[in-house]
Coordinates of C-alpha atoms in Angstrom, one line a residue:
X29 CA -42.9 21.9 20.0
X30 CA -41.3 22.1 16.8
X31 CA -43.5 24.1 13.9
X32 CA -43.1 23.1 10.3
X33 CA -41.1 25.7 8.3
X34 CA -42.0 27.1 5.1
X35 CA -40.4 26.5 1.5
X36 CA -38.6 29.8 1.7
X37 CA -36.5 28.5 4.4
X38 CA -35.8 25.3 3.2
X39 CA -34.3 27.1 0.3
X40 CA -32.4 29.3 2.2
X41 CA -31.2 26.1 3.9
X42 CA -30.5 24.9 0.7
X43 CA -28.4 27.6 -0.8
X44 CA -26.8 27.9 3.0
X45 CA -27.9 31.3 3.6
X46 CA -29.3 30.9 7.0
X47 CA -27.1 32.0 10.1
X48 CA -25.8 28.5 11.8
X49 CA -27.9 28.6 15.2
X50 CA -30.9 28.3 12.3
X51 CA -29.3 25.6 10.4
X52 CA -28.9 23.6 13.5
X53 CA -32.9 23.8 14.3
X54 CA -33.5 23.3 10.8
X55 CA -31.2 20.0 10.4
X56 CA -33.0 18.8 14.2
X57 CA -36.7 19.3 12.6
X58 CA -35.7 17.3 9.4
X59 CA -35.2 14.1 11.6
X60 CA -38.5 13.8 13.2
X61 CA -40.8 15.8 10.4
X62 CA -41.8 13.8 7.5
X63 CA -43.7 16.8 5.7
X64 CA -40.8 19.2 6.1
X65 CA -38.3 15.9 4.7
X66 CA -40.3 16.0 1.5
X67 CA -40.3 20.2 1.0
X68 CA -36.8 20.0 1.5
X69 CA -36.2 17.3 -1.5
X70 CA -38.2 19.5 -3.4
X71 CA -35.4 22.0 -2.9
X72 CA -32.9 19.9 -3.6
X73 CA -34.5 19.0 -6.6
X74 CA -35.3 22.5 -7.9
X75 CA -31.8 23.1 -6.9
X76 CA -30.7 20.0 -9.6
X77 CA -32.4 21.9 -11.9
X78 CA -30.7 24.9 -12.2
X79 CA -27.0 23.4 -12.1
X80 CA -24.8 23.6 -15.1
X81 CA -25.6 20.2 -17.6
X82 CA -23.1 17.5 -17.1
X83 CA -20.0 17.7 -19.9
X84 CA -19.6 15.2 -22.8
X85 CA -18.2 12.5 -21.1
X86 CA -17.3 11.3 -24.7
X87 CA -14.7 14.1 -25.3
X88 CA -13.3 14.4 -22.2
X89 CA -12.4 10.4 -22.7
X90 CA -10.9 11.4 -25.9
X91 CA -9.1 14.3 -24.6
X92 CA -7.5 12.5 -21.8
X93 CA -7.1 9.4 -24.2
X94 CA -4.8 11.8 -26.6
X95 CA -2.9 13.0 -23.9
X96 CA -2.0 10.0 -22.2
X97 CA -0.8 9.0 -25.7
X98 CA 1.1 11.9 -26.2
X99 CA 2.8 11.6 -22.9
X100 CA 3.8 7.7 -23.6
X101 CA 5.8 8.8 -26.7
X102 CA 9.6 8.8 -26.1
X103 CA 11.4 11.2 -26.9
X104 CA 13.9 11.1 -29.7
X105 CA 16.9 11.2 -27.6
X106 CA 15.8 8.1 -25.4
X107 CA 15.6 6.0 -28.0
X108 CA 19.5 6.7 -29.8
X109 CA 20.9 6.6 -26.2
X110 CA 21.5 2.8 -24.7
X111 CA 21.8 4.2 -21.5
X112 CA 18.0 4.2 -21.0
X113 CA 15.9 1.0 -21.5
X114 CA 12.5 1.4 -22.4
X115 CA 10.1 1.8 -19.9
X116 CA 8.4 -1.6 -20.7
X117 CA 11.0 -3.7 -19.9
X118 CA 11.3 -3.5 -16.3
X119 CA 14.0 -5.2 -14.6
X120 CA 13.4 -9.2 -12.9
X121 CA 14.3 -9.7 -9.4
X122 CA 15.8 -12.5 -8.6
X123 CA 13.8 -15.6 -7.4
X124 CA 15.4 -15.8 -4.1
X125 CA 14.3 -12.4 -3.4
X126 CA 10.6 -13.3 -3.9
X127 CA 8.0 -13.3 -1.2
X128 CA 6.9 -16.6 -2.7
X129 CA 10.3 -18.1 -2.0
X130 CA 10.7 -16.6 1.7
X131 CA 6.9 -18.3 2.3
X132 CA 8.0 -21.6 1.4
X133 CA 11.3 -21.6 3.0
X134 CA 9.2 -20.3 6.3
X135 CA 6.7 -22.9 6.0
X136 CA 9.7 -25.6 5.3
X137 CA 11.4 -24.5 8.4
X138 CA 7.9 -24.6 10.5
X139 CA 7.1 -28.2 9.1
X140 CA 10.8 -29.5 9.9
X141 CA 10.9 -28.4 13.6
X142 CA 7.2 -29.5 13.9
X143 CA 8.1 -32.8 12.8
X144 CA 11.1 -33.3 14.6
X145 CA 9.7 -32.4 17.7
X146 CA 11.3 -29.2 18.5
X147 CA 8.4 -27.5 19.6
X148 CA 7.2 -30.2 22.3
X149 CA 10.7 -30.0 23.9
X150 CA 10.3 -26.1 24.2
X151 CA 6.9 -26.9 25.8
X152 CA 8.8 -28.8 28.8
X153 CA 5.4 -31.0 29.0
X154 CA 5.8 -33.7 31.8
X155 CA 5.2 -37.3 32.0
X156 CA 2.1 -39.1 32.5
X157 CA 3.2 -40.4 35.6
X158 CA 4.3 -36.8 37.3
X159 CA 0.9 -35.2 37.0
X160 CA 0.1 -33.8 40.2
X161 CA -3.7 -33.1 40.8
X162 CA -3.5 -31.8 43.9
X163 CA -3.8 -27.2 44.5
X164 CA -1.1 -27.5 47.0
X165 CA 1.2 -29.1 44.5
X166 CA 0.5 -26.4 41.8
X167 CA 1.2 -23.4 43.8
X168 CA 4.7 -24.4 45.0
X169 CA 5.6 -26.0 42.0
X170 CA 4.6 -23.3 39.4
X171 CA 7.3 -21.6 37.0
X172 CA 6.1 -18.9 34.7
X173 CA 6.0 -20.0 31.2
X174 CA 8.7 -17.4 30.3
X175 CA 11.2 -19.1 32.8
X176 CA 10.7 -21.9 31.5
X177 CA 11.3 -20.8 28.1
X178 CA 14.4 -18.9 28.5
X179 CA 16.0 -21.8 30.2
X180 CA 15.1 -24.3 27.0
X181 CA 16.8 -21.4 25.1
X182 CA 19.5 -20.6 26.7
X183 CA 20.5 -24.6 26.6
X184 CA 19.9 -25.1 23.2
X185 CA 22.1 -22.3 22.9
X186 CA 24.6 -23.5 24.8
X187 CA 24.8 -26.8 23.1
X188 CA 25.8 -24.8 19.5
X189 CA 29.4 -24.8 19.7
X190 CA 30.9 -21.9 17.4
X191 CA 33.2 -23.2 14.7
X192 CA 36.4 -22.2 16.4
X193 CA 36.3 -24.3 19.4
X194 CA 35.6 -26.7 17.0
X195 CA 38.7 -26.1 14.2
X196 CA 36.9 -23.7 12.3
X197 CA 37.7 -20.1 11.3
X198 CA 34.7 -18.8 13.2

């Protein structure tokens, strides 16, 4: 059964100066000991006490502050030579080249072949009439949905006639 270990060791556990087969007991007895959970806060908390005060926050703001500044100043050559713009003007891309743009021409597309009817015909959905309810049916009559697929391709390629064969230059 686990015994309760004295302060001395929790400091020692604290400051990691115990060999690792003891810091492995140590760390299994703190999950089931309440009394040893609050003796090692205290160690913690003297611990707290004798670390170094936290620095000005104030100065080191300022410090960094000045130095960003500094850094942000061009230098006197930049601003003579043309060459370089300044850094705040960056350049525009053009509006075509916006995700914006590609989003609505992708959603136009999807909307157009969804009302035309595109989709349904890819489908290859059959009549009302040509339902067959039967398992007999199914099993013989079943193509995989890929088939099926790459044949509704395949003719809609077909039915695109490049522009040669039709008195174009392509």
């Amino acid at each position: 059964m686990n015994r309760h270990r004295p302060l001395n060791i929790w400091m020692q556990y604290v400051n990691e100066e115990l060999p690792p087969e003891e810091r492995e007991r140590c760390e299994a007895h703190l999950d089931g000991c309440d009394a040893c959970l609050e003796l090692y806060m205290e160690c913690i908390g003297q611990m707290a006490d004798s670390l170094p005060a936290l620095p000005d926050t104030d100065a080191f703001t300022a410090a960094v502050m000045q130095r960003w500044a500094e850094e942000q100043l061009p230098a006197p050559e930049a601003k003579d030579n043309p060459a370089n713009p300044p850094a705040e003007r960056k350049r525009r891309i053009p509006w075509t080249q916006s995700p914006f743009f590609h989003y609505a021409v992708a959603a136009a597309i999807t909307l157009l072949l969804m009302s035309t009817g595109v989709f349904h015909s890819l489908m290859g959905r059959p009549e009302p009439g040509h339902i067959s309810y039967s398992a007999s049916d199914r099993t013989e009559a079943y193509v995989p949905f890929s088939e099926v697929l790459l044949e509704k391709t395949i003719g809609l390629l077909d039915s695109i006639q490049p522009k040669h064969e039709r008195g174009g230059t392509r």
